[in-house]
Short mmCIF file of C-alpha atoms and ligand atoms in Angstrom, two decimals:
data_model
loop_
_atom_site.label_atom_id
_atom_site.label_comp_id
_atom_site.label_asym_id
_atom_site.label_seq_id
_atom_site.Cartn_x
_atom_site.Cartn_y
_atom_site.Cartn_z
CA MET A 1493 25.46 -0.05 36.55
CA SER A 1494 25.08 1.25 33.01
CA GLY A 1495 22.82 4.13 32.04
CA LEU A 1496 19.10 3.77 31.53
CA ILE A 1497 18.23 3.19 27.89
CA LYS A 1498 15.32 5.27 26.66
CA ALA A 1499 12.93 4.98 23.73
CA ILE A 1500 14.03 6.93 20.67
CA ARG A 1501 12.58 10.31 19.72
CA GLY A 1502 9.11 10.16 18.21
CA PHE A 1503 8.62 6.58 19.39
CA SER A 1504 6.83 6.08 22.65
CA ASP A 1505 5.34 3.51 24.91
CA VAL A 1506 1.60 3.34 25.27
CA PRO A 1507 1.03 2.56 28.95
CA PRO A 1508 -2.03 0.56 30.11
CA GLU A 1509 -4.03 3.65 31.03
CA GLU A 1510 -3.76 4.74 27.39
CA ALA A 1511 -3.59 1.43 25.53
CA TRP A 1512 -7.15 0.46 26.43
CA LYS A 1513 -8.28 3.59 24.60
CA TYR A 1514 -6.56 2.47 21.41
CA ASN A 1515 -8.25 -0.90 21.82
CA TYR A 1516 -11.60 0.69 22.48
CA ILE A 1517 -11.40 2.76 19.29
CA GLU A 1518 -10.11 -0.14 17.23
CA GLU A 1519 -12.69 -2.61 18.52
CA LEU A 1520 -15.57 -0.27 17.85
CA ALA A 1521 -14.26 0.61 14.38
CA ARG A 1522 -13.66 -3.05 13.60
CA GLU A 1523 -17.23 -3.93 14.41
CA HIS A 1524 -18.49 -0.87 12.51
CA PHE A 1525 -16.52 -1.67 9.35
CA GLN A 1526 -17.74 -5.26 9.43
CA LYS A 1527 -21.32 -4.03 9.28
CA TYR A 1528 -20.57 -2.69 5.82
CA GLY A 1529 -18.95 -5.95 4.71
CA TYR A 1530 -15.30 -4.96 5.21
CA ARG A 1531 -12.92 -7.68 6.36
CA GLU A 1532 -9.69 -7.28 8.26
CA VAL A 1533 -6.34 -8.02 6.64
CA ARG A 1534 -2.87 -8.00 8.12
CA LEU A 1535 -0.18 -6.44 6.01
CA PRO A 1536 3.61 -6.39 6.37
CA VAL A 1537 5.23 -3.56 8.29
CA VAL A 1538 8.19 -3.56 5.90
CA GLU A 1539 7.99 -3.40 2.11
CA ALA A 1540 10.36 -2.94 -0.81
CA THR A 1541 11.20 0.78 -0.94
CA GLU A 1542 10.13 0.81 -4.55
CA LEU A 1543 6.51 0.13 -3.58
CA PHE A 1544 6.28 3.47 -1.82
CA ALA A 1545 8.53 5.35 -4.24
CA ARG A 1546 6.27 4.34 -7.12
CA GLY A 1547 2.98 4.04 -5.29
CA ILE A 1548 3.17 7.26 -3.30
CA GLY A 1549 5.30 9.29 -5.68
CA THR A 1550 8.80 10.68 -5.40
CA ALA A 1551 7.59 14.30 -5.27
CA THR A 1552 5.72 13.82 -2.01
CA ASP A 1553 6.85 14.77 1.48
CA ILE A 1554 6.61 11.16 2.55
CA VAL A 1555 8.96 9.78 -0.07
CA GLU A 1556 11.22 12.82 -0.16
CA LYS A 1557 11.96 13.11 3.50
CA GLU A 1558 9.82 11.02 5.82
CA MET A 1559 10.65 7.40 5.10
CA TYR A 1560 12.64 5.03 7.26
CA THR A 1561 14.66 3.29 4.58
CA PHE A 1562 17.49 0.83 5.13
CA LEU A 1563 19.37 -1.95 3.40
CA ASP A 1564 18.83 -5.45 4.69
CA ARG A 1565 21.63 -7.99 4.95
CA ASN A 1566 21.17 -8.82 1.28
CA GLY A 1567 21.56 -5.23 0.19
CA GLN A 1568 17.87 -4.86 -0.69
CA SER A 1569 16.37 -1.45 0.02
CA LEU A 1570 13.47 -1.78 2.44
CA THR A 1571 11.19 0.77 4.06
CA LEU A 1572 9.09 0.77 7.23
CA ARG A 1573 5.61 1.46 5.93
CA PRO A 1574 4.60 5.13 6.14
CA GLU A 1575 0.97 4.30 5.27
CA GLY A 1576 -1.16 1.30 4.33
CA THR A 1577 -2.81 1.96 0.98
CA ALA A 1578 0.13 1.03 -1.25
CA SER A 1579 0.50 -2.28 0.62
CA ALA A 1580 -3.23 -2.96 0.42
CA VAL A 1581 -3.27 -2.50 -3.34
CA ARG A 1582 -0.08 -4.56 -3.71
CA ALA A 1583 -1.68 -7.34 -1.67
CA TYR A 1584 -4.83 -7.16 -3.80
CA LEU A 1585 -2.84 -7.51 -7.00
CA GLU A 1586 -0.42 -10.11 -5.68
CA GLY A 1587 -3.11 -12.20 -4.01
CA GLY A 1588 -5.48 -12.03 -6.96
CA TRP A 1589 -8.23 -10.68 -4.70
CA LYS A 1590 -10.12 -9.70 -7.81
CA SER A 1591 -11.31 -13.31 -7.74
CA TRP A 1592 -13.41 -12.53 -4.65
CA GLY A 1593 -15.79 -10.95 -7.14
CA GLY A 1594 -17.17 -7.45 -6.79
CA ILE A 1595 -15.48 -4.90 -4.60
CA ALA A 1596 -12.71 -6.11 -2.29
CA LYS A 1597 -13.60 -4.44 0.99
CA ILE A 1598 -10.74 -4.57 3.46
CA PHE A 1599 -9.39 -2.80 6.50
CA TYR A 1600 -6.22 -2.94 8.56
CA THR A 1601 -4.76 -1.49 11.67
CA GLY A 1602 -1.22 -1.07 12.93
CA PRO A 1603 1.82 1.14 13.32
CA MET A 1604 3.08 3.45 10.57
CA PHE A 1605 6.45 5.18 10.51
CA ARG A 1606 7.37 8.64 9.28
CA TYR A 1607 10.45 10.68 10.02
CA GLU A 1608 8.62 13.87 11.01
CA ARG A 1609 9.17 16.50 13.65
CA PRO A 1610 7.50 15.06 16.74
CA GLN A 1611 4.89 17.27 18.41
CA LYS A 1612 1.42 16.87 19.84
CA GLY A 1613 -0.53 14.63 17.47
CA ARG A 1614 2.52 13.95 15.32
CA TYR A 1615 4.89 11.11 16.04
CA ARG A 1616 7.42 8.99 14.20
CA GLN A 1617 5.64 5.78 15.03
CA PHE A 1618 1.88 6.24 15.09
CA TYR A 1619 -1.13 4.02 14.68
CA GLN A 1620 -3.54 4.11 11.80
CA MET A 1621 -6.66 2.22 11.04
CA GLY A 1622 -7.34 2.23 7.33
CA LEU A 1623 -10.12 0.99 5.09
CA GLU A 1624 -10.04 0.37 1.33
CA ALA A 1625 -12.71 -0.48 -1.26
CA ILE A 1626 -10.80 -1.83 -4.23
CA GLY A 1627 -12.38 -2.75 -7.55
CA ALA A 1628 -14.96 -0.14 -8.48
CA GLY A 1629 -14.82 3.46 -9.64
CA HIS A 1630 -18.45 4.32 -9.00
CA PRO A 1631 -19.33 7.46 -7.04
CA GLU A 1632 -21.71 5.41 -4.88
CA VAL A 1633 -18.66 3.71 -3.36
CA ASP A 1634 -17.20 7.10 -2.47
CA GLY A 1635 -20.53 8.14 -0.96
CA GLU A 1636 -20.77 5.05 1.20
CA VAL A 1637 -17.14 5.24 2.35
CA VAL A 1638 -17.51 8.86 3.49
CA ALA A 1639 -20.86 8.08 5.14
CA LEU A 1640 -19.31 5.10 6.91
CA LEU A 1641 -16.60 7.37 8.32
CA HIS A 1642 -19.15 9.91 9.48
CA ARG A 1643 -21.24 7.22 11.19
CA LEU A 1644 -18.13 5.93 12.92
CA PHE A 1645 -17.55 9.35 14.49
CA LEU A 1646 -21.14 9.33 15.71
CA ARG A 1647 -20.64 5.91 17.26
CA LEU A 1648 -17.43 7.02 18.93
CA GLY A 1649 -19.33 9.98 20.33
CA VAL A 1650 -17.17 12.67 18.71
CA GLU A 1651 -19.44 15.30 17.27
CA ASP A 1652 -17.27 18.32 16.60
CA ILE A 1653 -15.72 16.85 13.51
CA THR A 1654 -16.13 18.38 10.08
CA ILE A 1655 -15.93 16.38 6.89
CA LEU A 1656 -14.42 18.26 3.98
CA ILE A 1657 -14.58 16.98 0.44
CA ASN A 1658 -13.05 17.97 -2.86
CA SER A 1659 -12.37 16.59 -6.30
CA LEU A 1660 -8.84 16.34 -7.63
CA GLY A 1661 -9.89 15.63 -11.22
CA CYS A 1662 -8.28 12.95 -13.34
CA PRO A 1663 -5.54 12.56 -15.96
CA VAL A 1664 -7.90 14.13 -18.50
CA CYS A 1665 -8.59 17.41 -16.73
CA ARG A 1666 -5.75 17.79 -14.23
CA PRO A 1667 -2.85 18.54 -16.63
CA SER A 1668 -4.40 21.71 -18.05
CA TYR A 1669 -5.46 22.85 -14.59
CA ARG A 1670 -1.96 22.09 -13.32
CA SER A 1671 -0.35 24.33 -15.93
CA GLU A 1672 -2.75 27.14 -15.10
CA LEU A 1673 -1.92 26.67 -11.43
CA VAL A 1674 1.84 26.64 -12.07
CA GLY A 1675 1.51 29.87 -14.09
CA PHE A 1676 -0.41 31.51 -11.24
CA LEU A 1677 2.13 30.32 -8.67
CA GLN A 1678 5.14 31.44 -10.70
CA ASP A 1679 3.77 34.99 -10.75
CA LEU A 1680 3.43 34.75 -6.99
CA ALA A 1681 6.70 32.93 -6.30
CA GLU A 1682 8.35 35.82 -4.48
CA GLU A 1683 5.56 35.96 -1.92
CA LEU A 1684 5.49 32.24 -1.13
CA CYS A 1685 7.36 30.42 1.62
CA SER A 1686 10.56 28.65 0.60
CA ASN A 1687 8.91 25.25 0.88
CA CYS A 1688 6.14 26.27 -1.53
CA ARG A 1689 8.62 27.82 -3.96
CA LYS A 1690 10.36 24.49 -4.21
CA ARG A 1691 7.07 22.77 -4.91
CA ILE A 1692 5.89 24.96 -7.79
CA GLU A 1693 7.17 22.63 -10.48
CA LYS A 1694 7.37 19.39 -8.56
CA ASN A 1695 4.12 19.19 -6.63
CA PRO A 1696 2.14 22.43 -7.12
CA LEU A 1697 -1.15 21.04 -5.79
CA ARG A 1698 0.40 20.53 -2.40
CA ILE A 1699 0.92 24.30 -2.15
CA LEU A 1700 -2.83 24.70 -1.77
CA ASP A 1701 -2.75 23.28 1.72
CA CYS A 1702 0.34 25.11 2.95
CA LYS A 1703 -0.27 26.12 6.56
CA VAL A 1704 1.93 29.27 6.49
CA PRO A 1705 -0.41 32.27 7.04
CA THR A 1706 1.14 34.47 4.33
CA CYS A 1707 0.84 31.66 1.79
CA ARG A 1708 -2.79 31.18 2.78
CA GLU A 1709 -3.47 34.86 2.25
CA ASN A 1710 -1.70 34.96 -1.10
CA LEU A 1711 -3.60 31.94 -2.28
CA SER A 1712 -7.05 33.24 -1.50
CA ASP A 1713 -7.95 33.45 -5.19
CA VAL A 1714 -5.80 30.64 -6.52
CA PRO A 1715 -7.46 28.67 -9.35
CA VAL A 1716 -8.95 25.46 -7.95
CA MET A 1717 -9.49 22.05 -9.48
CA ILE A 1718 -13.26 21.90 -8.98
CA ASP A 1719 -13.67 24.80 -11.42
CA HIS A 1720 -11.76 22.86 -14.07
CA LEU A 1721 -13.26 19.37 -13.89
CA CYS A 1722 -13.96 17.48 -17.11
CA GLY A 1723 -17.50 16.26 -17.77
CA GLU A 1724 -16.95 12.86 -16.20
CA CYS A 1725 -15.23 14.15 -13.07
CA SER A 1726 -17.88 16.79 -12.65
CA HIS A 1727 -20.62 14.17 -12.93
CA HIS A 1728 -18.76 11.94 -10.47
CA PHE A 1729 -18.46 14.73 -7.93
CA GLU A 1730 -22.16 15.55 -8.29
CA ARG A 1731 -23.13 11.91 -7.71
CA VAL A 1732 -20.96 11.70 -4.58
CA ARG A 1733 -22.66 14.78 -3.16
CA TYR A 1734 -26.06 13.40 -4.17
CA CYS A 1735 -25.32 10.25 -2.13
CA LEU A 1736 -24.04 12.21 0.86
CA ASP A 1737 -27.08 14.48 0.82
CA GLY A 1738 -29.41 11.50 0.51
CA LEU A 1739 -27.69 9.75 3.41
CA ASP A 1740 -27.79 12.91 5.50
CA VAL A 1741 -24.05 13.16 5.90
CA PRO A 1742 -23.00 16.70 6.79
CA TYR A 1743 -19.97 17.91 4.82
CA ALA A 1744 -18.42 21.03 3.36
CA ILE A 1745 -16.71 21.40 0.03
CA ASP A 1746 -13.15 22.59 0.43
CA PRO A 1747 -11.44 23.11 -2.93
CA LYS A 1748 -8.07 23.32 -1.18
CA ILE A 1749 -8.05 19.78 0.14
CA VAL A 1750 -5.29 17.97 -1.69
CA ARG A 1751 -3.71 14.78 -0.58
CA GLY A 1752 0.00 14.49 0.10
CA LEU A 1753 0.08 11.39 -2.02
CA ASP A 1754 0.34 11.61 -5.81
CA TYR A 1755 -1.98 8.82 -6.78
CA TYR A 1756 -5.22 10.39 -5.66
CA ASN A 1757 -7.84 11.37 -8.22
CA ARG A 1758 -11.42 12.59 -8.05
CA THR A 1759 -12.84 12.40 -4.53
CA ALA A 1760 -10.54 13.53 -1.74
CA PHE A 1761 -11.73 14.07 1.82
CA GLU A 1762 -10.58 14.89 5.29
CA ALA A 1763 -12.16 14.81 8.70
CA ILE A 1764 -10.87 17.62 10.85
CA CYS A 1765 -11.34 18.66 14.42
CA GLY A 1766 -10.61 22.24 15.47
CA ARG A 1767 -9.64 21.16 18.97
CA LEU A 1768 -6.47 19.57 17.62
CA GLY A 1769 -4.80 22.84 16.59
CA SER A 1770 -2.46 22.51 13.66
CA GLN A 1771 -2.50 18.70 13.62
CA ASN A 1772 -6.22 18.87 12.98
CA ALA A 1773 -6.78 16.00 10.52
CA VAL A 1774 -8.22 12.97 12.26
CA ALA A 1775 -8.78 10.97 9.09
CA ALA A 1776 -8.03 11.50 5.45
CA GLY A 1777 -8.59 9.62 2.27
CA GLY A 1778 -9.70 9.59 -1.29
CA ARG A 1779 -9.92 7.81 -4.59
CA TYR A 1780 -6.72 6.42 -6.09
CA ASP A 1781 -7.61 4.95 -9.46
CA GLY A 1782 -4.07 5.50 -10.75
CA LEU A 1783 -2.19 3.80 -7.93
CA ALA A 1784 -2.41 0.20 -9.15
CA ARG A 1785 -0.93 1.17 -12.53
CA GLU A 1786 2.17 2.46 -10.76
CA ILE A 1787 2.80 -0.94 -9.25
CA GLY A 1788 1.98 -3.25 -12.11
CA GLY A 1789 -1.80 -3.63 -12.13
CA ASP A 1790 -4.92 -1.71 -12.97
CA VAL A 1791 -7.81 -1.40 -10.57
CA PRO A 1792 -9.68 1.58 -9.13
CA GLY A 1793 -10.01 2.08 -5.41
CA ILE A 1794 -10.92 4.43 -2.63
CA GLY A 1795 -10.12 4.45 1.07
CA PHE A 1796 -9.13 6.41 4.10
CA ALA A 1797 -6.89 6.16 7.12
CA MET A 1798 -7.51 7.58 10.54
CA GLY A 1799 -4.92 8.45 13.12
CA ILE A 1800 -5.66 6.62 16.34
CA GLU A 1801 -3.60 9.01 18.53
CA ARG A 1802 -5.50 12.02 17.21
CA LEU A 1803 -8.87 10.31 17.62
CA ARG A 1804 -7.87 9.38 21.14
CA LEU A 1805 -7.18 13.05 21.83
CA VAL A 1806 -10.60 14.27 20.67
CA MET A 1807 -12.66 11.52 22.23
CA GLU A 1808 -14.58 12.11 25.39
CA TRP A 1809 -13.46 9.42 27.83
CA LYS A 1810 -15.70 10.35 30.72
CA GLY A 1811 -17.96 7.48 31.61
CA LEU A 1812 -15.79 5.01 29.70
CA HIS A 1813 -13.48 2.98 31.85
CA ILE A 1814 -10.69 0.54 31.53
CA PRO A 1815 -12.28 -2.74 32.64
CA LEU A 1816 -11.42 -3.45 36.29
CA PRO A 1817 -10.97 -6.85 37.84
CA GLU A 1818 -14.29 -8.00 39.31
CA PHE A 1819 -13.01 -10.25 42.06
CA TYR A 1820 -10.09 -10.46 44.41
CA VAL A 1821 -9.74 -13.92 45.87
CA ALA A 1822 -7.87 -13.64 49.17
CA SER A 1823 -6.55 -16.41 51.36
CA ALA A 1824 -6.82 -16.10 55.13
CA THR A 1825 -4.29 -18.83 55.84
CA GLU A 1826 -1.20 -20.26 54.25
CA ASN A 1827 -3.04 -23.51 53.72
CA ALA A 1828 -5.83 -21.79 51.74
CA ARG A 1829 -3.50 -20.22 49.18
CA LEU A 1830 -3.83 -22.96 46.60
CA THR A 1831 -7.62 -23.07 47.11
CA ALA A 1832 -7.73 -19.32 46.43
CA MET A 1833 -5.81 -19.88 43.21
CA THR A 1834 -8.18 -22.66 42.11
CA ILE A 1835 -11.24 -20.50 42.86
CA ALA A 1836 -9.70 -17.65 40.84
CA ASP A 1837 -8.96 -20.10 38.05
CA LYS A 1838 -12.55 -21.32 37.91
CA LEU A 1839 -14.02 -17.79 38.03
CA ARG A 1840 -11.77 -16.79 35.11
CA SER A 1841 -12.86 -19.81 33.10
CA MET A 1842 -16.40 -18.52 33.58
CA GLY A 1843 -15.41 -15.20 32.00
CA SER A 1844 -14.62 -13.03 35.03
CA ARG A 1845 -11.55 -10.86 35.60
CA VAL A 1846 -9.93 -12.00 38.80
CA GLU A 1847 -6.94 -10.97 40.91
CA THR A 1848 -5.35 -13.07 43.59
CA ASP A 1849 -2.29 -12.82 45.80
CA LEU A 1850 0.95 -14.29 44.46
CA GLU A 1851 3.26 -12.77 47.04
CA THR A 1852 2.27 -14.70 50.18
CA ARG A 1853 1.03 -11.57 51.90
CA SER A 1854 -1.13 -11.30 55.00
CA LEU A 1855 -4.91 -11.12 54.65
CA LYS A 1856 -4.81 -7.48 55.68
CA ALA A 1857 -2.31 -6.66 52.94
CA GLN A 1858 -4.44 -8.53 50.40
CA LEU A 1859 -7.53 -6.52 51.35
CA ARG A 1860 -5.54 -3.32 51.03
CA SER A 1861 -4.48 -4.36 47.51
CA ALA A 1862 -8.04 -5.13 46.51
CA ASN A 1863 -9.12 -1.75 47.78
CA ARG A 1864 -6.34 0.04 45.92
CA MET A 1865 -7.36 -1.73 42.71
CA ASN A 1866 -10.97 -0.63 43.25
CA ILE A 1867 -12.17 -4.20 43.20
CA ARG A 1868 -15.69 -4.43 44.55
CA THR A 1869 -15.96 -8.04 45.57
CA VAL A 1870 -13.38 -9.83 47.65
CA VAL A 1871 -13.77 -13.55 48.11
CA ILE A 1872 -12.02 -14.77 51.27
CA VAL A 1873 -11.17 -18.38 51.93
CA GLY A 1874 -9.53 -19.84 55.04
CA ASP A 1875 -9.23 -23.26 56.71
CA ASP A 1876 -12.76 -23.14 58.23
CA GLU A 1877 -14.33 -22.22 54.91
CA ILE A 1878 -12.46 -25.00 53.12
CA ALA A 1879 -13.81 -27.48 55.68
CA LYS A 1880 -17.39 -26.21 55.16
CA GLY A 1881 -17.16 -25.74 51.39
CA THR A 1882 -17.95 -22.04 51.75
CA VAL A 1883 -16.35 -18.63 51.09
CA ILE A 1884 -16.80 -15.20 52.59
CA CYS A 1885 -17.89 -12.57 50.10
CA LYS A 1886 -17.02 -9.06 51.10
CA ASP A 1887 -18.64 -6.27 49.12
CA PHE A 1888 -16.57 -3.09 49.34
CA SER A 1889 -19.28 -0.97 47.72
CA ASN A 1890 -21.54 -1.24 50.79
CA ASN A 1891 -19.11 -2.79 53.27
CA THR A 1892 -21.17 -5.91 53.86
CA GLN A 1893 -20.00 -9.47 54.01
CA GLN A 1894 -21.67 -12.84 54.00
CA GLU A 1895 -20.66 -16.44 54.00
CA ILE A 1896 -22.04 -18.45 51.08
CA PRO A 1897 -21.47 -21.95 49.70
CA LEU A 1898 -18.70 -21.99 47.09
CA ASP A 1899 -21.14 -23.49 44.58
CA GLU A 1900 -23.41 -20.52 45.02
CA LEU A 1901 -20.55 -18.15 44.17
CA PHE A 1902 -20.00 -20.06 40.96
CA SER A 1903 -23.66 -20.36 39.99
CA LYS A 1904 -24.32 -16.67 40.67
CA THR A 1905 -21.25 -15.67 38.67
CA ALA A 1906 -22.31 -17.91 35.79
CA ALA A 1907 -25.76 -16.29 35.79
CA VAL A 1908 -24.29 -12.76 35.81
CA ASN A 1909 -21.74 -13.55 33.08
CA ARG A 1910 -24.42 -15.07 30.84
CA ARG A 1911 -26.25 -11.76 30.74
P1 ATP B 2236 -0.82 15.74 8.11
O1 ATP B 2236 -1.25 16.76 7.12
O2 ATP B 2236 -1.34 15.97 9.48
O3 ATP B 2236 0.66 15.48 8.06
P2 ATP B 2236 -1.16 13.58 6.30
O4 ATP B 2236 -1.87 14.16 5.15
O5 ATP B 2236 0.30 13.35 6.21
O6 ATP B 2236 -1.51 14.39 7.63
P3 ATP B 2236 -2.29 10.95 5.92
O7 ATP B 2236 -1.10 10.42 5.25
O8 ATP B 2236 -3.48 11.21 5.11
O9 ATP B 2236 -1.89 12.24 6.76
O10 ATP B 2236 -2.68 10.01 7.16
C1 ATP B 2236 -4.02 9.87 7.63
C2 ATP B 2236 -4.13 10.23 9.08
O11 ATP B 2236 -3.10 9.65 9.85
C3 ATP B 2236 -4.02 11.70 9.37
O12 ATP B 2236 -5.23 12.35 9.16
C4 ATP B 2236 -3.62 11.70 10.83
O13 ATP B 2236 -4.76 11.52 11.66
C5 ATP B 2236 -2.76 10.48 10.94
N1 ATP B 2236 -1.32 10.84 10.89
C6 ATP B 2236 -0.57 11.11 9.79
N2 ATP B 2236 0.72 11.35 10.13
C7 ATP B 2236 0.78 11.22 11.49
C8 ATP B 2236 1.84 11.32 12.44
N3 ATP B 2236 3.10 11.59 12.09
N4 ATP B 2236 1.54 11.12 13.75
C9 ATP B 2236 0.27 10.84 14.15
N5 ATP B 2236 -0.76 10.71 13.29
C10 ATP B 2236 -0.52 10.90 11.98
MG1 MG B 2237 2.01 14.40 6.86
#
């Protein structure tokens, strides 16, 4: 026998006792996003490498060192998507979604891939649900998107989440701020970690959210973008806050929030949860008015993506359960086996979750199975019952049993399932 093949590092299976949680989060979010007029799209998992190189920016961690890039059989360079925004904007431009009129409101869900160091809350394949509002630059859009995210956390029942917002300026005000920042950082270079030193010229903003304690200390009075906003950016930021205040969305301004991706401008935000330790960002997003220009179009947009694994970790699962089968249809005799299967079939067609025996086991073994699966109602059918057109219903919750006409089982189930 050859050796057991295992999943590769950073890629893992999501077993049933976890997968239902992903579904729970995704279903609830799906329904929530739809309330605001967002519609689901499905985007490719693989894109031309150039889309991410141009759309995310070559000076970012993602493009520099986290992408899964390979040549296909034609020699074209392809990349497993590390995030969804670049694809969403590409799809908007390519599909002419401008013709929908107004703001294209879309969301997506699925696996993303980044070559990172796996640890709790950080994997190489992970699941994101992302939402994008493409087509308008107005601060009201930003306000509603952040409010929508906050309301989603309320609906999911996670309360200890903090929303942090910042403004990253625009091509008018960022360059002069950037040079001031670079000057400040160069004076400090000796004190910074090696990673930050490398970033001074290439991606100085990213230094602001370095997690190394000495860097944090040294950067306590670093110049920040929100003190250098141009008139328009400053007005935009004020309007966003005005909306959030009016909608009663709690938030804090954190001038050190920067996004890892180059195309962000103006509003940037993160939702963090202290319980997660160093992988504390549950969702992150912002405005990316410059992204489309990098990939051959021109349209403003804003969006966010949330990490399903991290949300799963901070959610309270008590009281929420993976749906159990409602019935076990057992056969008392060999002859009744097919009848049991047809009863199960009919109950399922009425919307119930039903188990039945497929291994020709004894009645006793079937009852044991039902018990192990925590199934409350066992329907037993044998030769006598077939002759009478009845079944025996055994209720494990109070250990009672009664014989009822088969029709009654169906009509009662139909009534319960209609509710
Ligand atoms: P971090 O600073 O934690 O690396 P990021 O800025 O790279 O996050 P984004 O690109 O903004 O993250 O992705 C949005 C969300 O996706 C994050 O807030 C997080 O919840 C989740 N996420 C990002 N990378 C991973 C990963 N490798 N494993 C699991 N979840 C992730
Ligand atoms: Mg990252």
